[in-house]
mmCIF file of C-alpha atoms and ligand atoms in Angstrom:
data_model
loop_
_atom_site.group_PDB
_atom_site.id
_atom_site.type_symbol
_atom_site.label_atom_id
_atom_site.label_comp_id
_atom_site.label_asym_id
_atom_site.label_seq_id
_atom_site.Cartn_x
_atom_site.Cartn_y
_atom_site.Cartn_z
ATOM 1 C CA UNK A 1 70.399 103.998 24.174
ATOM 2 C CA UNK A 2 70.213 102.517 20.746
ATOM 3 C CA UNK A 3 69.373 104.747 17.903
ATOM 4 C CA UNK A 4 68.682 102.309 15.115
ATOM 5 C CA UNK A 5 67.388 98.665 15.284
ATOM 6 C CA UNK A 6 66.613 96.447 12.479
ATOM 7 C CA UNK A 7 63.818 93.795 12.470
ATOM 8 C CA UNK A 8 63.329 90.674 10.207
ATOM 9 C CA UNK A 9 61.186 87.738 9.643
ATOM 10 C CA UNK A 10 62.850 84.300 8.766
ATOM 11 C CA UNK A 11 62.076 80.603 8.219
ATOM 12 C CA UNK A 12 58.615 79.621 7.320
ATOM 13 C CA UNK A 13 56.120 82.384 7.389
ATOM 14 C CA UNK A 14 53.277 82.402 10.083
ATOM 15 C CA UNK A 15 50.375 84.174 10.580
ATOM 16 C CA UNK A 16 50.818 87.019 12.771
ATOM 17 C CA UNK A 17 54.287 87.983 11.750
ATOM 18 C CA UNK A 18 52.782 91.081 10.324
ATOM 19 C CA UNK A 19 51.201 92.175 13.573
ATOM 20 C CA UNK A 20 54.510 91.597 14.918
ATOM 21 C CA UNK A 21 56.521 93.788 12.562
ATOM 22 C CA UNK A 22 54.021 96.596 13.240
ATOM 23 C CA UNK A 23 54.459 96.239 16.988
ATOM 24 C CA UNK A 24 58.394 96.517 16.459
ATOM 25 C CA UNK A 25 58.370 99.404 14.104
ATOM 26 C CA UNK A 26 55.682 101.581 16.244
ATOM 27 C CA UNK A 27 57.213 100.670 19.774
ATOM 28 C CA UNK A 28 60.626 101.718 18.440
ATOM 29 C CA UNK A 29 59.329 104.747 16.557
ATOM 30 C CA UNK A 30 57.436 105.926 19.704
ATOM 31 C CA UNK A 31 60.727 105.654 21.678
ATOM 32 C CA UNK A 32 62.595 107.907 19.127
ATOM 33 C CA UNK A 33 64.417 104.829 17.767
ATOM 34 C CA UNK A 34 65.008 104.507 13.814
ATOM 35 C CA UNK A 35 63.934 100.978 12.620
ATOM 36 C CA UNK A 36 65.183 99.196 9.336
ATOM 37 C CA UNK A 37 63.438 95.969 7.845
ATOM 38 C CA UNK A 38 65.554 93.443 6.386
ATOM 39 C CA UNK A 39 63.940 92.074 3.549
ATOM 40 C CA UNK A 40 63.900 88.187 2.821
ATOM 41 C CA UNK A 41 65.692 87.019 6.139
ATOM 42 C CA UNK A 42 69.171 85.887 6.479
ATOM 43 C CA UNK A 43 69.696 86.130 2.555
ATOM 44 C CA UNK A 44 68.778 89.806 2.782
ATOM 45 C CA UNK A 45 71.078 90.381 5.795
ATOM 46 C CA UNK A 46 74.195 89.098 3.942
ATOM 47 C CA UNK A 47 72.763 91.240 0.752
ATOM 48 C CA UNK A 48 72.509 93.967 3.007
ATOM 49 C CA UNK A 49 68.776 94.514 1.869
ATOM 50 C CA UNK A 50 67.588 97.311 4.451
ATOM 51 C CA UNK A 51 64.805 99.591 4.273
ATOM 52 C CA UNK A 52 63.861 102.336 6.717
ATOM 53 C CA UNK A 53 60.555 101.872 8.308
ATOM 54 C CA UNK A 54 58.034 104.364 9.572
ATOM 55 C CA UNK A 55 54.801 104.174 11.502
ATOM 56 C CA UNK A 56 52.985 104.511 7.723
ATOM 57 C CA UNK A 57 54.671 101.470 6.587
ATOM 58 C CA UNK A 58 52.957 99.413 8.686
ATOM 59 C CA UNK A 59 49.597 101.187 8.135
ATOM 60 C CA UNK A 60 47.011 98.187 7.338
ATOM 61 C CA UNK A 61 48.981 95.070 7.746
ATOM 62 C CA UNK A 62 47.562 93.802 11.093
ATOM 63 C CA UNK A 63 45.176 91.759 9.088
ATOM 64 C CA UNK A 64 47.505 90.302 6.482
ATOM 65 C CA UNK A 65 48.852 86.826 6.737
ATOM 66 C CA UNK A 66 52.392 86.134 5.440
ATOM 67 C CA UNK A 67 55.383 88.682 5.874
ATOM 68 C CA UNK A 68 55.517 92.029 4.388
ATOM 69 C CA UNK A 69 59.417 91.748 4.545
ATOM 70 C CA UNK A 70 59.347 88.368 3.090
ATOM 71 C CA UNK A 71 61.135 85.309 4.409
ATOM 72 C CA UNK A 72 63.435 82.712 3.129
ATOM 73 C CA UNK A 73 65.586 79.695 4.315
ATOM 74 C CA UNK A 74 69.133 80.339 4.056
ATOM 75 C CA UNK A 75 72.064 78.170 4.052
ATOM 76 C CA UNK A 76 74.846 80.333 3.642
ATOM 77 C CA UNK A 77 74.008 81.970 6.774
ATOM 78 C CA UNK A 78 74.782 78.923 8.782
ATOM 79 C CA UNK A 79 78.640 79.171 7.889
ATOM 80 C CA UNK A 80 80.762 81.241 10.054
ATOM 81 C CA UNK A 81 81.885 83.241 6.965
ATOM 82 C CA UNK A 82 78.611 84.179 6.308
ATOM 83 C CA UNK A 83 77.617 85.110 9.655
ATOM 84 C CA UNK A 84 80.562 87.618 9.846
ATOM 85 C CA UNK A 85 79.397 88.946 6.424
ATOM 86 C CA UNK A 86 75.824 89.617 7.951
ATOM 87 C CA UNK A 87 77.698 91.456 11.000
ATOM 88 C CA UNK A 88 79.545 93.513 8.458
ATOM 89 C CA UNK A 89 76.532 94.536 7.013
ATOM 90 C CA UNK A 90 74.567 95.377 9.963
ATOM 91 C CA UNK A 91 77.646 97.544 11.089
ATOM 92 C CA UNK A 92 77.896 99.516 7.584
ATOM 93 C CA UNK A 93 74.179 100.189 8.140
ATOM 94 C CA UNK A 94 74.871 101.470 11.699
ATOM 95 C CA UNK A 95 72.225 98.952 13.010
ATOM 96 C CA UNK A 96 72.861 98.557 16.688
ATOM 97 C CA UNK A 97 70.340 95.767 17.599
ATOM 98 C CA UNK A 98 68.470 93.185 15.628
ATOM 99 C CA UNK A 99 65.119 91.565 16.249
ATOM 100 C CA UNK A 100 64.291 88.017 14.831
ATOM 101 C CA UNK A 101 60.895 86.578 14.173
ATOM 102 C CA UNK A 102 60.838 82.917 13.367
ATOM 103 C CA UNK A 103 61.394 79.572 14.013
ATOM 104 C CA UNK A 104 63.806 77.131 15.398
ATOM 105 C CA UNK A 105 66.469 77.648 12.521
ATOM 106 C CA UNK A 106 65.659 81.488 12.582
ATOM 107 C CA UNK A 107 66.602 81.701 16.441
ATOM 108 C CA UNK A 108 69.786 79.695 16.050
ATOM 109 C CA UNK A 109 70.829 82.245 13.402
ATOM 110 C CA UNK A 110 70.103 85.055 16.135
ATOM 111 C CA UNK A 111 72.082 83.214 18.566
ATOM 112 C CA UNK A 112 74.931 82.762 16.170
ATOM 113 C CA UNK A 113 75.012 86.657 15.904
ATOM 114 C CA UNK A 114 74.484 86.940 19.777
ATOM 115 C CA UNK A 115 77.714 84.865 20.332
ATOM 116 C CA UNK A 116 79.764 87.132 17.751
ATOM 117 C CA UNK A 117 78.658 89.883 20.363
ATOM 118 C CA UNK A 118 75.747 91.621 18.501
ATOM 119 C CA UNK A 119 72.572 92.637 20.596
ATOM 120 C CA UNK A 120 69.821 90.503 19.077
ATOM 121 C CA UNK A 121 66.528 89.504 20.641
ATOM 122 C CA UNK A 122 64.219 86.706 19.275
ATOM 123 C CA UNK A 123 60.313 86.258 18.706
ATOM 124 C CA UNK A 124 58.955 82.879 18.190
ATOM 125 C CA UNK A 125 57.011 82.557 14.979
ATOM 126 C CA UNK A 126 56.260 79.232 13.511
ATOM 127 C CA UNK A 127 52.989 77.429 13.302
ATOM 128 C CA UNK A 128 54.399 74.204 14.510
ATOM 129 C CA UNK A 129 54.569 75.213 17.996
ATOM 130 C CA UNK A 130 57.702 73.248 18.463
ATOM 131 C CA UNK A 131 59.857 76.049 20.022
ATOM 132 C CA UNK A 132 60.885 75.868 23.710
ATOM 133 C CA UNK A 133 60.369 78.559 26.031
ATOM 134 C CA UNK A 134 56.814 79.609 24.959
ATOM 135 C CA UNK A 135 53.433 78.087 25.711
ATOM 136 C CA UNK A 136 52.468 79.203 21.940
ATOM 137 C CA UNK A 137 54.187 80.499 18.955
ATOM 138 C CA UNK A 138 53.175 83.597 16.617
ATOM 139 C CA UNK A 139 50.568 81.680 13.950
ATOM 140 C CA UNK A 140 49.768 78.498 15.975
ATOM 141 C CA UNK A 141 46.168 79.512 17.157
ATOM 142 C CA UNK A 142 45.425 80.605 13.376
ATOM 143 C CA UNK A 143 46.836 77.331 11.784
ATOM 144 C CA UNK A 144 44.807 75.142 14.360
ATOM 145 C CA UNK A 145 41.536 77.452 13.138
ATOM 146 C CA UNK A 146 42.366 76.614 9.566
ATOM 147 C CA UNK A 147 42.872 73.014 10.235
ATOM 148 C CA UNK A 148 39.496 72.720 12.249
ATOM 149 C CA UNK A 149 37.786 74.562 9.781
ATOM 150 C CA UNK A 150 38.674 71.803 7.061
ATOM 151 C CA UNK A 151 38.121 69.003 9.596
ATOM 152 C CA UNK A 152 34.676 70.064 9.880
ATOM 153 C CA UNK A 153 34.295 70.626 6.347
ATOM 154 C CA UNK A 154 35.244 67.170 5.688
ATOM 155 C CA UNK A 155 33.309 65.675 8.273
ATOM 156 C CA UNK A 156 30.150 66.863 6.561
ATOM 157 C CA UNK A 157 31.333 64.633 3.283
ATOM 158 C CA UNK A 158 32.693 61.938 5.379
ATOM 159 C CA UNK A 159 29.472 61.330 7.156
ATOM 160 C CA UNK A 160 27.242 61.410 3.993
ATOM 161 C CA UNK A 161 29.264 58.837 2.387
ATOM 162 C CA UNK A 162 30.348 56.452 5.298
ATOM 163 C CA UNK A 163 33.904 57.339 4.497
ATOM 164 C CA UNK A 164 37.143 57.680 6.701
ATOM 165 C CA UNK A 165 39.138 60.689 5.909
ATOM 166 C CA UNK A 166 42.921 60.874 6.442
ATOM 167 C CA UNK A 167 43.932 64.743 6.945
ATOM 168 C CA UNK A 168 47.409 65.514 6.456
ATOM 169 C CA UNK A 169 48.524 68.895 8.312
ATOM 170 C CA UNK A 170 52.064 70.289 8.721
ATOM 171 C CA UNK A 171 54.432 69.177 11.830
ATOM 172 C CA UNK A 172 57.715 67.974 10.674
ATOM 173 C CA UNK A 173 59.046 67.142 14.043
ATOM 174 C CA UNK A 174 55.946 68.258 16.241
ATOM 175 C CA UNK A 175 52.831 66.825 16.398
ATOM 176 C CA UNK A 176 51.006 69.577 18.002
ATOM 177 C CA UNK A 177 48.680 70.653 15.287
ATOM 178 C CA UNK A 178 47.773 67.136 14.427
ATOM 179 C CA UNK A 179 47.066 66.465 18.303
ATOM 180 C CA UNK A 180 44.924 69.712 19.050
ATOM 181 C CA UNK A 181 43.432 69.100 15.696
ATOM 182 C CA UNK A 182 42.395 65.782 17.059
ATOM 183 C CA UNK A 183 41.006 66.954 20.347
ATOM 184 C CA UNK A 184 39.106 69.825 18.959
ATOM 185 C CA UNK A 185 38.058 68.145 15.551
ATOM 186 C CA UNK A 186 36.915 64.919 17.133
ATOM 187 C CA UNK A 187 39.112 62.600 15.103
ATOM 188 C CA UNK A 188 39.287 58.813 15.677
ATOM 189 C CA UNK A 189 43.099 58.684 15.841
ATOM 190 C CA UNK A 190 46.242 60.945 15.404
ATOM 191 C CA UNK A 191 49.425 60.225 14.036
ATOM 192 C CA UNK A 192 52.141 62.252 15.193
ATOM 193 C CA UNK A 193 56.013 62.126 15.327
ATOM 194 C CA UNK A 194 56.164 62.005 19.222
ATOM 195 C CA UNK A 195 54.647 58.583 19.154
ATOM 196 C CA UNK A 196 55.291 56.133 16.379
ATOM 197 C CA UNK A 197 52.115 54.078 15.456
ATOM 198 C CA UNK A 198 51.747 50.897 13.428
ATOM 199 C CA UNK A 199 49.382 50.088 10.563
ATOM 200 C CA UNK A 200 47.521 47.331 12.187
ATOM 201 C CA UNK A 201 46.713 49.594 15.245
ATOM 202 C CA UNK A 202 45.346 52.123 13.024
ATOM 203 C CA UNK A 203 43.377 49.236 11.298
ATOM 204 C CA UNK A 204 41.665 48.051 14.473
ATOM 205 C CA UNK A 205 40.787 51.681 15.886
ATOM 206 C CA UNK A 206 38.866 52.152 12.361
ATOM 207 C CA UNK A 207 37.224 48.532 12.417
ATOM 208 C CA UNK A 208 36.260 48.992 15.732
ATOM 209 C CA UNK A 209 34.756 52.283 15.142
ATOM 210 C CA UNK A 210 32.942 50.929 12.078
ATOM 211 C CA UNK A 211 31.578 47.979 14.134
ATOM 212 C CA UNK A 212 30.167 50.283 17.001
ATOM 213 C CA UNK A 213 28.139 52.066 14.508
ATOM 214 C CA UNK A 214 29.969 55.293 13.531
ATOM 215 C CA UNK A 215 28.805 56.753 10.114
ATOM 216 C CA UNK A 216 32.212 58.198 9.271
ATOM 217 C CA UNK A 217 35.918 58.758 10.744
ATOM 218 C CA UNK A 218 38.624 60.968 10.936
ATOM 219 C CA UNK A 219 42.488 60.541 11.124
ATOM 220 C CA UNK A 220 44.791 63.555 11.212
ATOM 221 C CA UNK A 221 48.354 62.878 10.410
ATOM 222 C CA UNK A 222 51.349 65.098 10.837
ATOM 223 C CA UNK A 223 53.676 65.246 8.105
ATOM 224 C CA UNK A 224 56.594 64.053 9.910
ATOM 225 C CA UNK A 225 54.908 61.197 11.678
ATOM 226 C CA UNK A 226 56.527 57.815 11.162
ATOM 227 C CA UNK A 227 53.583 56.369 8.964
ATOM 228 C CA UNK A 228 53.107 58.402 5.580
ATOM 229 C CA UNK A 229 49.611 59.344 4.931
ATOM 230 C CA UNK A 230 49.598 57.559 1.635
ATOM 231 C CA UNK A 231 50.653 54.244 3.116
ATOM 232 C CA UNK A 232 48.304 54.648 5.830
ATOM 233 C CA UNK A 233 45.424 54.807 3.001
ATOM 234 C CA UNK A 234 46.923 51.975 0.796
ATOM 235 C CA UNK A 235 46.923 49.788 3.977
ATOM 236 C CA UNK A 236 43.376 50.770 4.884
ATOM 237 C CA UNK A 237 41.929 50.146 1.346
ATOM 238 C CA UNK A 238 43.644 46.709 1.442
ATOM 239 C CA UNK A 239 42.306 45.559 4.573
ATOM 240 C CA UNK A 240 38.459 46.315 4.473
ATOM 241 C CA UNK A 241 38.132 47.939 7.628
ATOM 242 C CA UNK A 242 34.327 49.021 6.750
ATOM 243 C CA UNK A 243 34.833 52.752 5.687
ATOM 244 C CA UNK A 244 35.993 53.677 2.382
ATOM 245 C CA UNK A 245 39.186 56.005 2.498
ATOM 246 C CA UNK A 246 39.984 59.331 1.062
ATOM 247 C CA UNK A 247 43.004 61.641 1.725
ATOM 248 C CA UNK A 248 43.020 65.335 2.033
ATOM 249 C CA UNK A 249 46.593 67.045 2.364
ATOM 250 C CA UNK A 250 46.341 70.662 3.645
ATOM 251 C CA UNK A 251 49.726 71.439 3.133
ATOM 252 C CA UNK A 252 50.765 75.132 2.966
ATOM 253 C CA UNK A 253 47.240 76.353 3.071
ATOM 254 C CA UNK A 254 47.577 75.901 6.958
ATOM 255 C CA UNK A 255 50.337 78.590 6.905
ATOM 256 C CA UNK A 256 47.743 81.424 5.061
ATOM 257 C CA UNK A 257 45.153 83.516 6.115
ATOM 258 C CA UNK A 258 44.637 86.350 8.234
ATOM 259 C CA UNK A 259 45.912 86.162 11.781
ATOM 260 C CA UNK A 260 43.300 85.445 14.502
ATOM 261 C CA UNK A 261 42.522 87.664 17.314
ATOM 262 C CA UNK A 262 44.542 85.567 19.577
ATOM 263 C CA UNK A 263 47.743 85.497 17.361
ATOM 264 C CA UNK A 264 47.563 89.398 16.495
ATOM 265 C CA UNK A 265 47.306 89.847 20.438
ATOM 266 C CA UNK A 266 49.954 87.460 20.755
ATOM 267 C CA UNK A 267 52.240 89.069 18.144
ATOM 268 C CA UNK A 268 51.676 92.491 19.302
ATOM 269 C CA UNK A 269 52.752 92.034 23.036
ATOM 270 C CA UNK A 270 55.619 89.768 21.601
ATOM 271 C CA UNK A 271 56.690 92.383 19.206
ATOM 272 C CA UNK A 272 56.416 95.405 22.146
ATOM 273 C CA UNK A 273 58.168 93.370 24.474
ATOM 274 C CA UNK A 274 60.989 92.507 22.132
ATOM 275 C CA UNK A 275 61.992 95.926 21.569
ATOM 276 C CA UNK A 276 61.581 96.672 25.458
ATOM 277 C CA UNK A 277 64.408 94.144 25.884
ATOM 278 C CA UNK A 278 66.412 95.303 23.211
ATOM 279 C CA UNK A 279 66.591 98.878 24.143
ATOM 280 C CA UNK A 280 67.275 97.666 27.650
ATOM 281 C CA UNK A 281 70.314 95.674 26.831
ATOM 282 C CA UNK A 282 68.624 92.450 27.829
ATOM 283 C CA UNK A 283 69.824 90.771 24.547
ATOM 284 C CA UNK A 284 70.375 86.910 23.673
ATOM 285 C CA UNK A 285 66.726 86.389 24.582
ATOM 286 C CA UNK A 286 63.650 85.180 23.084
ATOM 287 C CA UNK A 287 60.671 86.723 24.110
ATOM 288 C CA UNK A 288 57.642 84.126 25.216
ATOM 289 C CA UNK A 289 54.183 83.480 26.346
ATOM 290 C CA UNK A 290 54.831 82.240 30.074
ATOM 291 C CA UNK A 291 51.124 81.951 31.662
ATOM 292 C CA UNK A 292 49.482 85.064 31.023
ATOM 293 C CA UNK A 293 52.712 87.055 30.971
ATOM 294 C CA UNK A 294 55.234 87.796 28.319
ATOM 295 C CA UNK A 295 58.961 86.788 29.557
ATOM 296 C CA UNK A 296 61.980 85.942 28.377
ATOM 297 C CA UNK A 297 64.225 82.468 27.907
ATOM 298 C CA UNK A 298 67.902 82.899 26.581
ATOM 299 C CA UNK A 299 68.113 81.857 23.046
ATOM 300 C CA UNK A 300 71.058 79.263 23.992
ATOM 301 C CA UNK A 301 67.996 77.481 25.731
ATOM 302 C CA UNK A 302 65.321 78.125 23.058
ATOM 303 C CA UNK A 303 67.614 76.753 20.653
ATOM 304 C CA UNK A 304 68.890 73.580 22.522
ATOM 305 C CA UNK A 305 66.085 72.330 24.502
ATOM 306 C CA UNK A 306 63.773 70.244 22.917
ATOM 307 C CA UNK A 307 60.081 70.883 22.894
ATOM 308 C CA UNK A 308 57.443 68.299 22.068
ATOM 309 C CA UNK A 309 53.612 68.149 22.220
ATOM 310 C CA UNK A 310 52.458 67.482 26.068
ATOM 311 C CA UNK A 311 51.889 63.765 26.867
ATOM 312 C CA UNK A 312 48.686 64.781 28.560
ATOM 313 C CA UNK A 313 47.063 66.326 25.187
ATOM 314 C CA UNK A 314 48.271 62.988 23.339
ATOM 315 C CA UNK A 315 46.453 60.909 26.098
ATOM 316 C CA UNK A 316 43.227 63.380 25.911
ATOM 317 C CA UNK A 317 43.088 62.943 22.002
ATOM 318 C CA UNK A 318 43.062 59.111 22.362
ATOM 319 C CA UNK A 319 40.803 59.074 25.367
ATOM 320 C CA UNK A 320 37.934 61.371 23.687
ATOM 321 C CA UNK A 321 38.258 59.936 20.558
ATOM 322 C CA UNK A 322 36.388 56.567 21.500
HETATM 323 O O1 F6P B 401 58.332 75.238 10.020
HETATM 324 C C1 F6P B 401 57.113 75.500 9.608
HETATM 325 C C2 F6P B 401 56.734 74.262 8.505
HETATM 326 O O2 F6P B 401 55.394 75.021 7.958
HETATM 327 C C3 F6P B 401 56.777 72.869 8.598
HETATM 328 O O3 F6P B 401 55.561 72.592 9.415
HETATM 329 C C4 F6P B 401 56.705 72.320 7.288
HETATM 330 O O4 F6P B 401 57.324 71.101 7.470
HETATM 331 C C5 F6P B 401 57.667 73.400 6.848
HETATM 332 O O5 F6P B 401 57.375 74.441 7.548
HETATM 333 C C6 F6P B 401 57.553 73.397 5.292
HETATM 334 O O6 F6P B 401 58.739 74.286 4.782
HETATM 335 P P1 F6P B 401 58.349 74.879 3.402
HETATM 336 O O7 F6P B 401 57.611 76.061 3.199
HETATM 337 O O8 F6P B 401 60.114 75.454 3.202
HETATM 338 O O9 F6P B 401 58.264 73.903 2.203
#
C-alpha cells in the first residue's frame, strides 16, 4: 500500500474545498498514510512546495470558505516539459499518489499526470457545476444560496421602485447557476450560454410583464452568455419597456462564504472516497455524486465530455417565470 500521498486544490476556489482537504487528510492518517499538502496548485507542484499535514493541521477548517492550501491557474503545467518537472518533484518527495480537487482545467492536469503513469484521483470542485460525471460539484450549493440571498434582497428594492434588476452571476460556459437562480429566485428571464437570446426577446418579456401589472422584474445573466449584461441594460433603457433598469454584478462574491451543509457533506464524502480509491489502486478516476452515492468516472470522460445545464431546467425556468 502507498505510504505517502499528496493533496492539492486547483483552479477557482470553491466553498467546500476545505472540508474536502480535511476529509482527505484524516482518512489517510486513519489508515496510517502520510499526507502532504501542495501549496498553490500546479505552481506549487512545479516548485516542490509541499508541506506535511497532520490531523491537527485541518482542525477548524470545516466552516471556512476558500482553500487553506491556496490555489492558482497555471499555464506552465500545460506543457509536457512542465508536467515532467511536476512528476520529478513528486518523486523527489517520495509521494506515491495525488488527489486533485478542482474544476475542468485542474482535472485535465490530473489526467496528464495519470497519462505519465502517476496515480491520481480527481475531486470535482467548481461553483459552475460544469463538470461531466457528477450531479453536483463542490461549491455549487453554497454559490446558489449566495445568489438566492442576493435575488431576495434585490427584489425588496426592485418592487419598492418598480424596477427591473439585471443580476450577473458567474458561469463562463455553463448557465447552471443562472438557471437555478432563475427558477428558485422567481426571475422573469435568464440569459445563459447554452441558449443564445436576443435583446428584442428580452424587451418583449419585460414589456409583457410590465403591462400585466408586475411591480418589478428580475433577469439573471450568466457572465458567459451571448449577450452581455451592460448591453441588455442599454437596450432596455433605450426601449422604454416600463421598468427602470439597474444592474448588479455579483462577481467573485459568489465564490466566497462558508460552505453550506450540503457542500460540507458532499466534500467530506468525496474526500473520503478519493483516498479509498487512491489507496485501492483505482486511479485515473474522478469521484462524483451519482444519485445518492459517490461513484467514479474516468478522468478521460470527465475532461472530454461536455456537461451543460439540463434542458428540462431551462424549460422550467421559462415556464414558471410568467
Ligand atoms: O470556474 C469558476 C469561475 O468562478 C467561473 O465561473 C469564472 O468565470 C472564473 O472562475 C473566474 O476566474 P478568476 O477567479 O480566475 O477570475
